mmCIF file of C-alpha atoms in Angstrom:
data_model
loop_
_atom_site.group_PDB
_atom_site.id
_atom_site.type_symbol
_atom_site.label_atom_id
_atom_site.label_comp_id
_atom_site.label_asym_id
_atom_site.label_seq_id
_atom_site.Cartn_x
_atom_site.Cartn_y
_atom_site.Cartn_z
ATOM 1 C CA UNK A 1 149.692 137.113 -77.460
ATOM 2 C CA UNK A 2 148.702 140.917 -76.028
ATOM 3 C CA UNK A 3 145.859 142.008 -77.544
ATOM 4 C CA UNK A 4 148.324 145.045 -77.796
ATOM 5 C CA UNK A 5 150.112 143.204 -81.527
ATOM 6 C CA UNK A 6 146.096 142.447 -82.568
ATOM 7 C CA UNK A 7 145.608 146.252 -82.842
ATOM 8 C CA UNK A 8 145.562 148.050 -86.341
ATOM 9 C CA UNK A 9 147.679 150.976 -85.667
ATOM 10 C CA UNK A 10 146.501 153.116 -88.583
ATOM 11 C CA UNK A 11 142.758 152.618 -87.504
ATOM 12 C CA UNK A 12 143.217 153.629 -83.432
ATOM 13 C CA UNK A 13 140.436 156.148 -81.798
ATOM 14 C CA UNK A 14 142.118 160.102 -81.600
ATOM 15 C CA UNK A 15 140.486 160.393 -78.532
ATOM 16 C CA UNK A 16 139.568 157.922 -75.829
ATOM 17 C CA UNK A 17 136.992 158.696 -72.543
ATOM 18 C CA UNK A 18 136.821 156.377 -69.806
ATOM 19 C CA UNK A 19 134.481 156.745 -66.702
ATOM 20 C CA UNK A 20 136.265 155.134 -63.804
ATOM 21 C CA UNK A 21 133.408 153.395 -61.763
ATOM 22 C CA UNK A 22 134.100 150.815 -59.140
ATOM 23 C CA UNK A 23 136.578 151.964 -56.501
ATOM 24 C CA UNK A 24 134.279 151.821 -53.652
ATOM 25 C CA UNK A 25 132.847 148.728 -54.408
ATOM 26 C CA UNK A 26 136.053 147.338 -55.004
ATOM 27 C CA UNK A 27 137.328 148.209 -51.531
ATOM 28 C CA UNK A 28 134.491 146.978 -49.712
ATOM 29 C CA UNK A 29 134.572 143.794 -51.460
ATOM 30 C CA UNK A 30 138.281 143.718 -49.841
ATOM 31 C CA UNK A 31 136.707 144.603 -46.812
ATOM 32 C CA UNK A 32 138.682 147.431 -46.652
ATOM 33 C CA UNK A 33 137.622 151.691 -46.637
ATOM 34 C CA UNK A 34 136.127 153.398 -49.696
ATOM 35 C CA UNK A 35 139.169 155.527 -49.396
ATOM 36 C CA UNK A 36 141.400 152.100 -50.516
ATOM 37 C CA UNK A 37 140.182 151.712 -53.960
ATOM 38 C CA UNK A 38 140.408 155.569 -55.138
ATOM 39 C CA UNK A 39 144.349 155.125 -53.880
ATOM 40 C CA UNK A 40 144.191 151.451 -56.052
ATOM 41 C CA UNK A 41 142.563 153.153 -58.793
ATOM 42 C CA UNK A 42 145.404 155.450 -59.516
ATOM 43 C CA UNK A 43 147.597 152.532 -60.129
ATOM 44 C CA UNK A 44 145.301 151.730 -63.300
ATOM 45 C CA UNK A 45 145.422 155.314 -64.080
ATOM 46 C CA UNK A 46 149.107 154.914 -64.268
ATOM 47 C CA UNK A 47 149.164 151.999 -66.361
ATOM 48 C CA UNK A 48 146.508 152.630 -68.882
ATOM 49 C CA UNK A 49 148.163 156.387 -69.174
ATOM 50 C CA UNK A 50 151.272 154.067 -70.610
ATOM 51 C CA UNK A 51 148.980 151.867 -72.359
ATOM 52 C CA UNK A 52 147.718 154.809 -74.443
ATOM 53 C CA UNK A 53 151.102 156.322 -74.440
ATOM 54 C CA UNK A 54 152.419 153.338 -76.032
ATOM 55 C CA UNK A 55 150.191 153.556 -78.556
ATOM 56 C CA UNK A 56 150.676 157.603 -79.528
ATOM 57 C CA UNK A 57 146.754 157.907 -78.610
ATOM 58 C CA UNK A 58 146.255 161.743 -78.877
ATOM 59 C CA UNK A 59 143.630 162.265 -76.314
ATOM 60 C CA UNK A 60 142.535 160.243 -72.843
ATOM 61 C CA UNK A 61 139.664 162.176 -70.831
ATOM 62 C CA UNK A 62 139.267 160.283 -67.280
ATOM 63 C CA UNK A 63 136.064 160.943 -65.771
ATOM 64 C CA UNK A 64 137.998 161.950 -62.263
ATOM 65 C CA UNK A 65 135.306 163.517 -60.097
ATOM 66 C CA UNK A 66 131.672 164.450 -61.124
ATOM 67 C CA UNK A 67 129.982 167.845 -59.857
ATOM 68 C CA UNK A 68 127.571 165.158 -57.812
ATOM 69 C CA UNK A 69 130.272 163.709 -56.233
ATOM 70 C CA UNK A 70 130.571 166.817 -53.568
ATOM 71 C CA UNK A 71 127.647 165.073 -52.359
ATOM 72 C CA UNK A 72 129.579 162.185 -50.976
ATOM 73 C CA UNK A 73 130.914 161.592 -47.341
ATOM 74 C CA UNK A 74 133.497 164.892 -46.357
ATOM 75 C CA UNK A 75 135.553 162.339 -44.858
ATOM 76 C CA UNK A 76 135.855 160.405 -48.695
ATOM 77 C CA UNK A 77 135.739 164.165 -50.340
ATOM 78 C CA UNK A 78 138.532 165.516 -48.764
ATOM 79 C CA UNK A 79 140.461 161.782 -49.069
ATOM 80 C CA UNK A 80 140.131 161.737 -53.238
ATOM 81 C CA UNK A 81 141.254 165.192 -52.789
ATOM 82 C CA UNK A 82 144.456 165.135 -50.951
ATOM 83 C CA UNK A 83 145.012 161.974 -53.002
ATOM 84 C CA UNK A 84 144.736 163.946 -55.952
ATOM 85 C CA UNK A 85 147.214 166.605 -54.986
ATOM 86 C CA UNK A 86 149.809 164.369 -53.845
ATOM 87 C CA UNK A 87 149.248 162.095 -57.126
ATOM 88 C CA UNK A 88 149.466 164.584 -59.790
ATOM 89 C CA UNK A 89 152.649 165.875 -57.532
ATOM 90 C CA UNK A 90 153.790 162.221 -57.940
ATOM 91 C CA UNK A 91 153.482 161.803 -61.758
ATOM 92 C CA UNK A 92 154.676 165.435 -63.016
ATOM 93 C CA UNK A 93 158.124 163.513 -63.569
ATOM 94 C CA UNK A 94 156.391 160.297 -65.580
ATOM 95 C CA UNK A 95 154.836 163.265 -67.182
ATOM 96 C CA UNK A 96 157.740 164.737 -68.613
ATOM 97 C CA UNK A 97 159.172 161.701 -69.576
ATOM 98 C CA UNK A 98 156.181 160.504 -71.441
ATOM 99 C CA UNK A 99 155.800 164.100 -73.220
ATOM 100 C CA UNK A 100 152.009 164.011 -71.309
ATOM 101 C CA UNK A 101 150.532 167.047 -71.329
ATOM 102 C CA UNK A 102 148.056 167.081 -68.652
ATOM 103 C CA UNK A 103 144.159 169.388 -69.251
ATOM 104 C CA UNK A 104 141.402 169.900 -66.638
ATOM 105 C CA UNK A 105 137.739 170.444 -67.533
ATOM 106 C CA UNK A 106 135.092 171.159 -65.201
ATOM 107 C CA UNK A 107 134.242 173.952 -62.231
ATOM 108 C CA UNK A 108 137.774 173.491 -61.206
ATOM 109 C CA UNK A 109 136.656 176.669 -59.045
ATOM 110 C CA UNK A 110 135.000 174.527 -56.542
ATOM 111 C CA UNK A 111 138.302 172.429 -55.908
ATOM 112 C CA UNK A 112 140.411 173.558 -52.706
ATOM 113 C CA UNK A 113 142.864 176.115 -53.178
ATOM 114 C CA UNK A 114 146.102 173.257 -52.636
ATOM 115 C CA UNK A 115 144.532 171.061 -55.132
ATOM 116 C CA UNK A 116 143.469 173.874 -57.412
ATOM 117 C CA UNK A 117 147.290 175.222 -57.203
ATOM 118 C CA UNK A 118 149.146 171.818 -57.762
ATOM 119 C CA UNK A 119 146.669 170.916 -60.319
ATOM 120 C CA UNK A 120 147.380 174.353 -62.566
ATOM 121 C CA UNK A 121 150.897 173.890 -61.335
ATOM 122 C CA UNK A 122 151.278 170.458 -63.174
ATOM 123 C CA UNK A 123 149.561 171.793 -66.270
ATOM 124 C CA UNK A 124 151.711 174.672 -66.704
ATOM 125 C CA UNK A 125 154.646 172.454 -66.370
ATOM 126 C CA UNK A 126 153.699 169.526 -69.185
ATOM 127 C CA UNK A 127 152.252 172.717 -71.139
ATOM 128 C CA UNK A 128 154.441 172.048 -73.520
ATOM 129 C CA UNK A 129 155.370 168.634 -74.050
ATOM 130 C CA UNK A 130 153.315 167.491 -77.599
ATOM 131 C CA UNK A 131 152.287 163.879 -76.728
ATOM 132 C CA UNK A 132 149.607 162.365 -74.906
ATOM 133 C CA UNK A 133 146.681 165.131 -73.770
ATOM 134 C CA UNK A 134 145.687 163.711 -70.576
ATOM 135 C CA UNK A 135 142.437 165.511 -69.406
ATOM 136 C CA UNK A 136 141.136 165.150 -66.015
ATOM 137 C CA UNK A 137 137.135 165.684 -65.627
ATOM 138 C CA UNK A 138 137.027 167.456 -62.255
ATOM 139 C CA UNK A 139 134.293 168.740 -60.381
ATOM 140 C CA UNK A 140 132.493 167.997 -64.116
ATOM 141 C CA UNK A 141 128.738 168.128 -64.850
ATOM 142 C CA UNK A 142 128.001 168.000 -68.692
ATOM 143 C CA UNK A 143 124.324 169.474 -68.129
ATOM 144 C CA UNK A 144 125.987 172.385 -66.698
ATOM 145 C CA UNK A 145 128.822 172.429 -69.462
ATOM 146 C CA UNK A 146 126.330 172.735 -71.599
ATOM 147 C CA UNK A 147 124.253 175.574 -70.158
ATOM 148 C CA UNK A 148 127.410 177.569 -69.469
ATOM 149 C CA UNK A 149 128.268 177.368 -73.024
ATOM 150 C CA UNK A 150 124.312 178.604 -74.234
ATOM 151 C CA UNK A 151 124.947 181.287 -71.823
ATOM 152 C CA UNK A 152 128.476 182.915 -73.247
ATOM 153 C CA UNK A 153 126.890 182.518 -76.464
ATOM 154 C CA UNK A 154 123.752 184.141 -75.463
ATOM 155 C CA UNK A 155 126.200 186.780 -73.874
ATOM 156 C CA UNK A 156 128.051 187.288 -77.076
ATOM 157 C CA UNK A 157 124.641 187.505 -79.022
ATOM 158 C CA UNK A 158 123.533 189.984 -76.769
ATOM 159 C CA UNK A 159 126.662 192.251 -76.623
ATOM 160 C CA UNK A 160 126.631 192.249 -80.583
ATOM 161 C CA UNK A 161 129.869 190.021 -80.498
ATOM 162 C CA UNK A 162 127.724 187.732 -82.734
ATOM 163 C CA UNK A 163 124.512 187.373 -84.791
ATOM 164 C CA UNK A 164 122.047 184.943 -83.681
ATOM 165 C CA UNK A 165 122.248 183.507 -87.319
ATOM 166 C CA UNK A 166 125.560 182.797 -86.294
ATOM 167 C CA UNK A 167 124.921 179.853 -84.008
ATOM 168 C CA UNK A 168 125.665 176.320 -85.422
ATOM 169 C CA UNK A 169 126.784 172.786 -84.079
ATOM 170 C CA UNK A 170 130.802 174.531 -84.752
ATOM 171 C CA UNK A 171 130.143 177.895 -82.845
ATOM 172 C CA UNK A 172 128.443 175.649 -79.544
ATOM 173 C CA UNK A 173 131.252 173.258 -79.726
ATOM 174 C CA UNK A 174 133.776 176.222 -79.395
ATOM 175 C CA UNK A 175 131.984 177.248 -76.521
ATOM 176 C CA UNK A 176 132.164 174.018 -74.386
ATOM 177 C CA UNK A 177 135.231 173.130 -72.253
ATOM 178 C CA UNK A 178 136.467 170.771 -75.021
ATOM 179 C CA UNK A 179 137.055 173.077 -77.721
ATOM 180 C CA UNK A 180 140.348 172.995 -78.399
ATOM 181 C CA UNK A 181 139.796 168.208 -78.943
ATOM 182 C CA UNK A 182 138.293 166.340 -81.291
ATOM 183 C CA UNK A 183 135.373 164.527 -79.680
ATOM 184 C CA UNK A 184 135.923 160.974 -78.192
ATOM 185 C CA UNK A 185 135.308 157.716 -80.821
ATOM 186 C CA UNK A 186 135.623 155.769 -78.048
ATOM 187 C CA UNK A 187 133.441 155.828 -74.157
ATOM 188 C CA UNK A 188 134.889 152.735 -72.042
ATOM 189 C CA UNK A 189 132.560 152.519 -68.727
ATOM 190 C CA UNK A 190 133.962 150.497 -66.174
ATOM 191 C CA UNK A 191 132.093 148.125 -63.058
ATOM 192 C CA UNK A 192 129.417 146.859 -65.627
ATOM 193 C CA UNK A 193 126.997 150.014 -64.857
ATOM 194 C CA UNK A 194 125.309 151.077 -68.453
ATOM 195 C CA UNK A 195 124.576 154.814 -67.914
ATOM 196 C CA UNK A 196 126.350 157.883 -68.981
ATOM 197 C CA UNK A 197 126.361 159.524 -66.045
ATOM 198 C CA UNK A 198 126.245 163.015 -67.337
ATOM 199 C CA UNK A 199 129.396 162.939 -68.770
ATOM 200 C CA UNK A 200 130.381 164.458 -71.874
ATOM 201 C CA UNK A 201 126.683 164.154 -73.383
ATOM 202 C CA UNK A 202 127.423 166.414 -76.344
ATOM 203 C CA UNK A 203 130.623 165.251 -77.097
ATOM 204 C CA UNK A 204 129.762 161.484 -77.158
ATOM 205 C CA UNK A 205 127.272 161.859 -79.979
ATOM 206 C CA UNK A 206 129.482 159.467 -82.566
ATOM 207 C CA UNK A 207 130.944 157.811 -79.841
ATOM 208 C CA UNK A 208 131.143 154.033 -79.755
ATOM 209 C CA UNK A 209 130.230 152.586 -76.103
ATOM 210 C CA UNK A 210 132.163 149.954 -74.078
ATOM 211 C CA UNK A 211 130.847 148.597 -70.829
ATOM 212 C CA UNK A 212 133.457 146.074 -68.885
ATOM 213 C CA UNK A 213 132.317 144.336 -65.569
ATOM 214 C CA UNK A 214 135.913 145.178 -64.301
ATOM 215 C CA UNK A 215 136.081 147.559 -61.766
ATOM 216 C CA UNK A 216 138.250 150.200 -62.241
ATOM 217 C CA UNK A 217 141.046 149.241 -59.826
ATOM 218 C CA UNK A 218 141.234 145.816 -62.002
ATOM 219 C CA UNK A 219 141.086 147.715 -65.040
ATOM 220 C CA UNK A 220 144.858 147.750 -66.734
ATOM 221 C CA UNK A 221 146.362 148.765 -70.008
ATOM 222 C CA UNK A 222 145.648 145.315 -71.528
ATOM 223 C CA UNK A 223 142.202 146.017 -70.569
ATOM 224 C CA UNK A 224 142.390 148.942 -72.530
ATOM 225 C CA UNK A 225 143.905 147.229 -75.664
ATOM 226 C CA UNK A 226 141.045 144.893 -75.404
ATOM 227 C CA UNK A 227 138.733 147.824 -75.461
ATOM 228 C CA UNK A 228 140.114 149.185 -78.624
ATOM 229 C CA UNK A 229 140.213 145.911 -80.606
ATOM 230 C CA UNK A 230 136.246 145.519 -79.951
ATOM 231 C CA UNK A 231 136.266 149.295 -81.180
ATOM 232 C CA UNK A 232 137.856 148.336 -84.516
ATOM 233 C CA UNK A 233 135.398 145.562 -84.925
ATOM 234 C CA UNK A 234 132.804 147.919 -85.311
ATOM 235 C CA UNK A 235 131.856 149.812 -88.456
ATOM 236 C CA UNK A 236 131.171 153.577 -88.067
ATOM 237 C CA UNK A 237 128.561 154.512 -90.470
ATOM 238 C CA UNK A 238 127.430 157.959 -88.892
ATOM 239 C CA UNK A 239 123.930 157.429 -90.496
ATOM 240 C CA UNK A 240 125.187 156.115 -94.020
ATOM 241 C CA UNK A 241 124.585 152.907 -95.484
ATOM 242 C CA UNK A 242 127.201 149.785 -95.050
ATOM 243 C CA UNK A 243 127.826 150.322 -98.841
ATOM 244 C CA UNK A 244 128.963 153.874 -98.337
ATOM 245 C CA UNK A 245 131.469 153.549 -95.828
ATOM 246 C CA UNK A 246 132.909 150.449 -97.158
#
């Protein structure tokens, strides 16, 4: 049995973030380039994009490609990159057909001008479709998400757009690139690392944590299913008692 027909379908997560860890390590245990397990990882992409699909999950943010990660070989930069633009160009169709709608986040500024274009290319085209909201975390820091939203407030205080009293948890979350979602119930961390990794720090708050040992070219949409029934397990008391939730 899948652990697919285990799931409760009225108690699934809105929103689901996964940070895809493992690709390198996953190639060189093939003996094979770093390069190889970034093009194997998109095959899980693909697959736990249908899992979720399947499923009518409302949000999936993939942790794609920190702000750190410019720091890595140019040779492997410039690989993920032109893997990225020929992937998205890939999918737009399985997009459409799904009714994905595909987001960014991050300093997509920094990304180069091909991958920048196809990438706001694809996301005007699934713009409308009402399904899935597939959000890619590119060229993402959550430190600096954060400061960039303290400063357009600060701006806003400080052109009289808004009074300082005005400032609560609602007003910052407006202000960060995730706005416009509900904040992820569930954080799935693949390769068995524990660590955050400076992703989504504010919006993971409430979030309950998964760590797998797969790495993420393993990682599949039964994987995924797995992940959610250990989700449902748990009991969510956002600092109440047992006897006030249940």
């Amino acid at each position: 049995m899948s652990y697919k027909d285990k799931i409760d379908l009225l108690k699934l997560p809105q929103h689901i973030a996964i940070i895809m860890d493992g690709n390198g390590r996953w190639a060189k245990d093939k003996g094979k380039l770093r390069v190889f397990g970034h093009h194997s990882g998109v095959l899980s992409v693909r697959d736990v994009v249908e899992g979720a699909v399947d499923l009518s999950i409302k949000y999936l943010t993939l942790y794609t490609f920190s702000s750190e990660n410019w720091n890595r070989p140019k040779l492997e930069v410039m690989a993920i990159m032109e893997l990225m633009v020929n992937t998205i160009h890939k999918e737009i169709k399985n997009f459409m057909e799904k009714n994905v709608r595909l987001n960014a986040i991050g300093d997509l500024s920094m990304l180069p001008k091909r991958c920048f274009d196809e990438l706001n290319s694809a996301i005007k085209t699934t713009s409308g479709n009402t399904g899935l909201v597939l959000t890619l975390a590119l060229s993402y820091s959550s430190r600096r998400e954060i400061v960039q939203a303290a400063k357009n407030i600060a701006i806003k205080v400080q052109s009289g757009d808004i009074n300082i009293n005005d400032i609560d948890e609602e007003l910052f979350e407006n202000n960060l690139y995730t706005g416009d979602m509900p904040d992820p119930e569930l954080l799935i961390r693949t390769s068995g690392e524990f660590r955050i990794s400076n992703y989504l720090l504010w919006q993971i708050a409430y979030a309950e944590l998964y760590f797998t040992p797969k790495l993420w070219p393993d990682f599949r949409k039964e994987d995924l299913y797995e992940a959610i029934l250990d989700y449902q397990k748990r009991e969510r008391r956002f600092g109440m008692t047992s006897e006030q939730v249940n």
